[in-house]
PDB file of C-alpha atoms in Angstrom:
ATOM      1  CA  MET A   1     -44.788 110.841 -49.979  1.00 87.00           C
ATOM      2  CA  LYS A   2     -47.803 108.962 -50.963  1.00 93.00           C
ATOM      3  CA  MET A   3     -47.989 107.225 -54.346  1.00 97.00           C
ATOM      4  CA  THR A   4     -51.796 106.260 -54.945  1.00 96.00           C
ATOM      5  CA  SER A   5     -53.691 105.800 -58.217  1.00 97.00           C
ATOM      6  CA  LEU A   6     -56.919 107.975 -59.651  1.00 97.00           C
ATOM      7  CA  CYS A   7     -59.605 105.788 -62.392  1.00 97.00           C
ATOM      8  CA  TYR A   8     -62.247 107.355 -63.844  1.00 97.00           C
ATOM      9  CA  LEU A   9     -64.817 104.878 -65.634  1.00 98.00           C
ATOM     10  CA  GLU A  10     -66.426 105.598 -68.839  1.00 97.00           C
ATOM     11  CA  GLN A  11     -69.740 104.772 -70.059  1.00 96.00           C
ATOM     12  CA  ASN A  12     -72.187 106.125 -73.341  1.00 96.00           C
ATOM     13  CA  GLY A  13     -71.113 110.128 -71.780  1.00 95.00           C
ATOM     14  CA  ARG A  14     -70.458 108.952 -68.137  1.00 97.00           C
ATOM     15  CA  TYR A  15     -68.098 108.935 -65.422  1.00 97.00           C
ATOM     16  CA  LEU A  16     -68.365 106.617 -61.609  1.00 97.00           C
ATOM     17  CA  MET A  17     -68.271 109.072 -59.428  1.00 96.00           C
ATOM     18  CA  LEU A  18     -67.369 108.149 -55.623  1.00 94.00           C
ATOM     19  CA  HIS A  19     -69.616 110.712 -53.604  1.00 91.00           C
ATOM     20  CA  ARG A  20     -66.559 110.816 -50.038  1.00 77.00           C
ATOM     21  CA  THR A  21     -69.525 110.423 -47.703  1.00 78.00           C
ATOM     22  CA  LYS A  22     -69.029 107.421 -45.307  1.00 65.00           C
ATOM     23  CA  LYS A  23     -64.924 107.387 -43.620  1.00 65.00           C
ATOM     24  CA  ALA A  24     -64.367 108.663 -40.521  1.00 69.00           C
ATOM     25  CA  ASN A  25     -61.191 111.768 -40.741  1.00 68.00           C
ATOM     26  CA  ASP A  26     -61.352 111.184 -44.792  1.00 60.00           C
ATOM     27  CA  GLU A  27     -59.864 114.174 -45.981  1.00 71.00           C
ATOM     28  CA  ASN A  28     -62.054 114.578 -48.770  1.00 65.00           C
ATOM     29  CA  HIS A  29     -65.552 113.825 -47.158  1.00 65.00           C
ATOM     30  CA  ASP A  30     -68.527 115.504 -49.018  1.00 77.00           C
ATOM     31  CA  LYS A  31     -66.852 115.701 -52.854  1.00 85.00           C
ATOM     32  CA  TRP A  32     -66.734 113.440 -55.667  1.00 93.00           C
ATOM     33  CA  ILE A  33     -63.950 111.232 -57.118  1.00 91.00           C
ATOM     34  CA  GLY A  34     -62.509 108.539 -59.149  1.00 95.00           C
ATOM     35  CA  VAL A  35     -62.406 105.318 -57.582  1.00 96.00           C
ATOM     36  CA  GLY A  36     -59.126 104.802 -56.531  1.00 94.00           C
ATOM     37  CA  GLY A  37     -56.552 104.254 -53.891  1.00 93.00           C
ATOM     38  CA  LYS A  38     -52.835 104.489 -51.884  1.00 95.00           C
ATOM     39  CA  PHE A  39     -50.762 101.824 -53.269  1.00 97.00           C
ATOM     40  CA  GLU A  40     -49.734  98.450 -51.599  1.00 97.00           C
ATOM     41  CA  SER A  41     -46.771  97.626 -51.271  1.00 96.00           C
ATOM     42  CA  CYS A  42     -45.240  95.827 -54.651  1.00 97.00           C
ATOM     43  CA  GLU A  43     -47.990  96.647 -56.410  1.00 97.00           C
ATOM     44  CA  SER A  44     -47.962  99.167 -59.937  1.00 97.00           C
ATOM     45  CA  PRO A  45     -49.795 102.002 -60.584  1.00 98.00           C
ATOM     46  CA  GLU A  46     -52.060  98.948 -62.954  1.00 97.00           C
ATOM     47  CA  ASP A  47     -51.511  96.770 -59.971  1.00 98.00           C
ATOM     48  CA  CYS A  48     -52.981  99.182 -58.072  1.00 98.00           C
ATOM     49  CA  MET A  49     -56.476 100.940 -60.330  1.00 98.00           C
ATOM     50  CA  ARG A  50     -57.282  96.801 -61.136  1.00 98.00           C
ATOM     51  CA  ARG A  51     -57.144  96.283 -57.482  1.00 98.00           C
ATOM     52  CA  GLU A  52     -58.763 100.095 -56.298  1.00 96.00           C
ATOM     53  CA  ILE A  53     -61.754  99.552 -58.147  1.00 97.00           C
ATOM     54  CA  LEU A  54     -62.568  95.909 -57.307  1.00 97.00           C
ATOM     55  CA  GLU A  55     -62.456  96.699 -53.800  1.00 96.00           C
ATOM     56  CA  GLU A  56     -64.956  99.671 -54.383  1.00 95.00           C
ATOM     57  CA  THR A  57     -67.070  98.809 -57.195  1.00 97.00           C
ATOM     58  CA  GLY A  58     -67.230  95.219 -58.029  1.00 97.00           C
ATOM     59  CA  PHE A  59     -65.155  95.787 -61.444  1.00 98.00           C
ATOM     60  CA  THR A  60     -62.048  94.008 -62.743  1.00 98.00           C
ATOM     61  CA  VAL A  61     -60.926  95.955 -65.376  1.00 98.00           C
ATOM     62  CA  THR A  62     -60.652  94.272 -69.184  1.00 98.00           C
ATOM     63  CA  ASP A  63     -59.834  97.521 -70.618  1.00 98.00           C
ATOM     64  CA  PHE A  64     -58.185 101.078 -69.520  1.00 98.00           C
ATOM     65  CA  ARG A  65     -55.800 104.338 -70.761  1.00 98.00           C
ATOM     66  CA  TYR A  66     -53.131 105.466 -67.972  1.00 98.00           C
ATOM     67  CA  ARG A  67     -53.756 108.723 -68.725  1.00 98.00           C
ATOM     68  CA  GLY A  68     -51.348 110.572 -67.147  1.00 98.00           C
ATOM     69  CA  ILE A  69     -49.398 111.829 -63.516  1.00 98.00           C
ATOM     70  CA  VAL A  70     -50.807 113.888 -60.889  1.00 98.00           C
ATOM     71  CA  THR A  71     -48.358 115.462 -58.096  1.00 97.00           C
ATOM     72  CA  PHE A  72     -50.696 117.047 -55.221  1.00 95.00           C
ATOM     73  CA  VAL A  73     -48.317 119.046 -52.519  1.00 96.00           C
ATOM     74  CA  PHE A  74     -50.188 120.644 -49.671  1.00 92.00           C
ATOM     75  CA  ASN A  75     -49.186 122.806 -47.523  1.00 91.00           C
ATOM     76  CA  ASP A  76     -45.101 123.173 -48.410  1.00 84.00           C
ATOM     77  CA  SER A  77     -45.347 119.356 -46.802  1.00 85.00           C
ATOM     78  CA  ILE A  78     -47.109 116.394 -47.801  1.00 84.00           C
ATOM     79  CA  CYS A  79     -46.814 115.238 -51.043  1.00 93.00           C
ATOM     80  CA  GLU A  80     -49.097 112.504 -53.632  1.00 94.00           C
ATOM     81  CA  TYR A  81     -48.105 110.755 -56.415  1.00 97.00           C
ATOM     82  CA  MET A  82     -51.417 109.654 -57.941  1.00 97.00           C
ATOM     83  CA  HIS A  83     -51.592 107.826 -61.069  1.00 98.00           C
ATOM     84  CA  LEU A  84     -54.335 108.704 -63.214  1.00 98.00           C
ATOM     85  CA  PHE A  85     -56.213 106.263 -65.342  1.00 98.00           C
ATOM     86  CA  THR A  86     -59.387 106.027 -67.922  1.00 98.00           C
ATOM     87  CA  VAL A  87     -61.385 102.252 -68.122  1.00 98.00           C
ATOM     88  CA  THR A  88     -64.225 101.957 -71.217  1.00 97.00           C
ATOM     89  CA  ALA A  89     -64.529  98.037 -70.051  1.00 97.00           C
ATOM     90  CA  TRP A  90     -64.789  95.765 -67.203  1.00 98.00           C
ATOM     91  CA  THR A  91     -67.018  92.308 -66.364  1.00 98.00           C
ATOM     92  CA  GLY A  92     -68.920  92.051 -63.443  1.00 97.00           C
ATOM     93  CA  GLU A  93     -72.115  93.677 -60.654  1.00 95.00           C
ATOM     94  CA  GLN A  94     -71.288  96.865 -58.655  1.00 95.00           C
ATOM     95  CA  LYS A  95     -71.502  97.119 -55.755  1.00 95.00           C
ATOM     96  CA  VAL A  96     -71.793  99.150 -51.948  1.00 93.00           C
ATOM     97  CA  CYS A  97     -69.004 101.251 -52.053  1.00 91.00           C
ATOM     98  CA  ASP A  98     -67.461 101.072 -48.160  1.00 86.00           C
ATOM     99  CA  GLU A  99     -66.596 105.018 -48.965  1.00 83.00           C
ATOM    100  CA  GLY A 100     -69.222 106.675 -49.957  1.00 90.00           C
ATOM    101  CA  GLU A 101     -71.910 106.433 -53.176  1.00 93.00           C
ATOM    102  CA  LEU A 102     -71.700 105.652 -56.688  1.00 96.00           C
ATOM    103  CA  ALA A 103     -73.393 107.328 -59.089  1.00 96.00           C
ATOM    104  CA  TRP A 104     -73.353 107.240 -63.339  1.00 97.00           C
ATOM    105  CA  ILE A 105     -73.032 111.290 -63.563  1.00 97.00           C
ATOM    106  CA  ASP A 106     -73.132 112.800 -66.848  1.00 96.00           C
ATOM    107  CA  LYS A 107     -69.645 113.980 -67.835  1.00 94.00           C
ATOM    108  CA  ASP A 108     -71.495 118.150 -69.065  1.00 92.00           C
ATOM    109  CA  ALA A 109     -73.644 117.649 -64.922  1.00 95.00           C
ATOM    110  CA  LEU A 110     -69.679 117.144 -63.726  1.00 94.00           C
ATOM    111  CA  PHE A 111     -68.619 120.324 -62.742  1.00 93.00           C
ATOM    112  CA  SER A 112     -71.238 121.229 -60.814  1.00 94.00           C
ATOM    113  CA  LEU A 113     -70.570 118.466 -58.062  1.00 95.00           C
ATOM    114  CA  PRO A 114     -68.390 119.939 -55.007  1.00 92.00           C
ATOM    115  CA  MET A 115     -64.593 118.232 -56.202  1.00 94.00           C
ATOM    116  CA  TRP A 116     -61.097 119.823 -55.851  1.00 91.00           C
ATOM    117  CA  GLU A 117     -60.676 122.609 -58.390  1.00 93.00           C
ATOM    118  CA  GLY A 118     -56.688 120.299 -59.649  1.00 95.00           C
ATOM    119  CA  ASP A 119     -59.889 118.585 -60.175  1.00 95.00           C
ATOM    120  CA  ARG A 120     -61.219 120.126 -62.940  1.00 95.00           C
ATOM    121  CA  ILE A 121     -58.419 120.319 -64.493  1.00 97.00           C
ATOM    122  CA  PHE A 122     -56.795 117.154 -64.998  1.00 96.00           C
ATOM    123  CA  LEU A 123     -61.258 116.060 -65.794  1.00 96.00           C
ATOM    124  CA  ARG A 124     -60.972 118.388 -68.359  1.00 96.00           C
ATOM    125  CA  LEU A 125     -57.374 117.096 -69.851  1.00 97.00           C
ATOM    126  CA  LEU A 126     -58.776 113.550 -70.223  1.00 96.00           C
ATOM    127  CA  ASP A 127     -62.467 114.801 -71.762  1.00 95.00           C
ATOM    128  CA  SER A 128     -59.646 117.245 -74.423  1.00 96.00           C
ATOM    129  CA  ASP A 129     -57.763 113.509 -74.637  1.00 96.00           C
ATOM    130  CA  ALA A 130     -55.385 115.051 -74.701  1.00 97.00           C
ATOM    131  CA  PRO A 131     -51.830 112.903 -74.217  1.00 97.00           C
ATOM    132  CA  PHE A 132     -50.562 111.240 -70.914  1.00 98.00           C
ATOM    133  CA  PHE A 133     -49.864 114.304 -68.702  1.00 98.00           C
ATOM    134  CA  SER A 134     -47.656 115.448 -65.376  1.00 98.00           C
ATOM    135  CA  LEU A 135     -49.791 118.151 -64.184  1.00 98.00           C
ATOM    136  CA  LYS A 136     -48.792 119.509 -61.087  1.00 98.00           C
ATOM    137  CA  LEU A 137     -51.477 120.713 -58.668  1.00 97.00           C
ATOM    138  CA  CYS A 138     -49.990 123.292 -54.775  1.00 96.00           C
ATOM    139  CA  TYR A 139     -52.559 123.590 -52.369  1.00 94.00           C
ATOM    140  CA  ARG A 140     -52.819 125.726 -49.202  1.00 94.00           C
ATOM    141  CA  GLU A 141     -56.040 123.752 -47.430  1.00 88.00           C
ATOM    142  CA  GLU A 142     -58.037 123.539 -50.053  1.00 87.00           C
ATOM    143  CA  THR A 143     -56.999 126.619 -52.044  1.00 94.00           C
ATOM    144  CA  LEU A 144     -55.551 125.832 -55.074  1.00 96.00           C
ATOM    145  CA  THR A 145     -52.776 127.914 -55.143  1.00 96.00           C
ATOM    146  CA  GLN A 146     -50.492 126.512 -58.428  1.00 97.00           C
ATOM    147  CA  ALA A 147     -50.919 124.624 -62.092  1.00 97.00           C
ATOM    148  CA  VAL A 148     -47.912 123.478 -63.263  1.00 98.00           C
ATOM    149  CA  LEU A 149     -49.138 121.757 -67.082  1.00 98.00           C
ATOM    150  CA  ASN A 150     -45.853 119.460 -68.290  1.00 98.00           C
ATOM    151  CA  GLY A 151     -43.678 121.904 -66.782  1.00 97.00           C
ATOM    152  CA  LYS A 152     -45.762 125.074 -67.625  1.00 98.00           C
ATOM    153  CA  PRO A 153     -47.816 127.325 -65.347  1.00 97.00           C
ATOM    154  CA  ILE A 154     -50.935 127.762 -66.538  1.00 96.00           C
ATOM    155  CA  SER A 155     -54.029 130.483 -65.923  1.00 93.00           C
ATOM    156  CA  LEU A 156     -56.128 129.272 -61.701  1.00 90.00           C
ATOM    157  CA  SER A 157     -58.532 131.898 -63.601  1.00 76.00           C
TER     158      SER A 157
END
């Protein structure tokens, strides 16, 4: 089991997105995702989110919302619990990220980018200001085979 955080920094109708291009053996290679990563020992979801944002962007978070938890199941064996956040305020200067290129992307343009299918589901939930949610996403290789929102299956079409 893996525990991670993922965060979308929001500003002027845009999200700060990370195009994952620099790490070897990256399961997210060539995809666009938010900022985040794996928990370190004894971290809370908020601790992990704040540390990952500082490490990857140079920003210190000053205002955020904990939006939901996403359970990923890969090939019926690998399980990841991802804690999802949005951030609306921070201090500091943006730095170069060692995992890929950071870019501010208009929310309207997000879905034209290469990303995991399940990310499109939770990005829509964020955009609609959905209350705190639990989303389960099951993948076979890179194909989304099942999505369950708050205990109820949702259509993948």
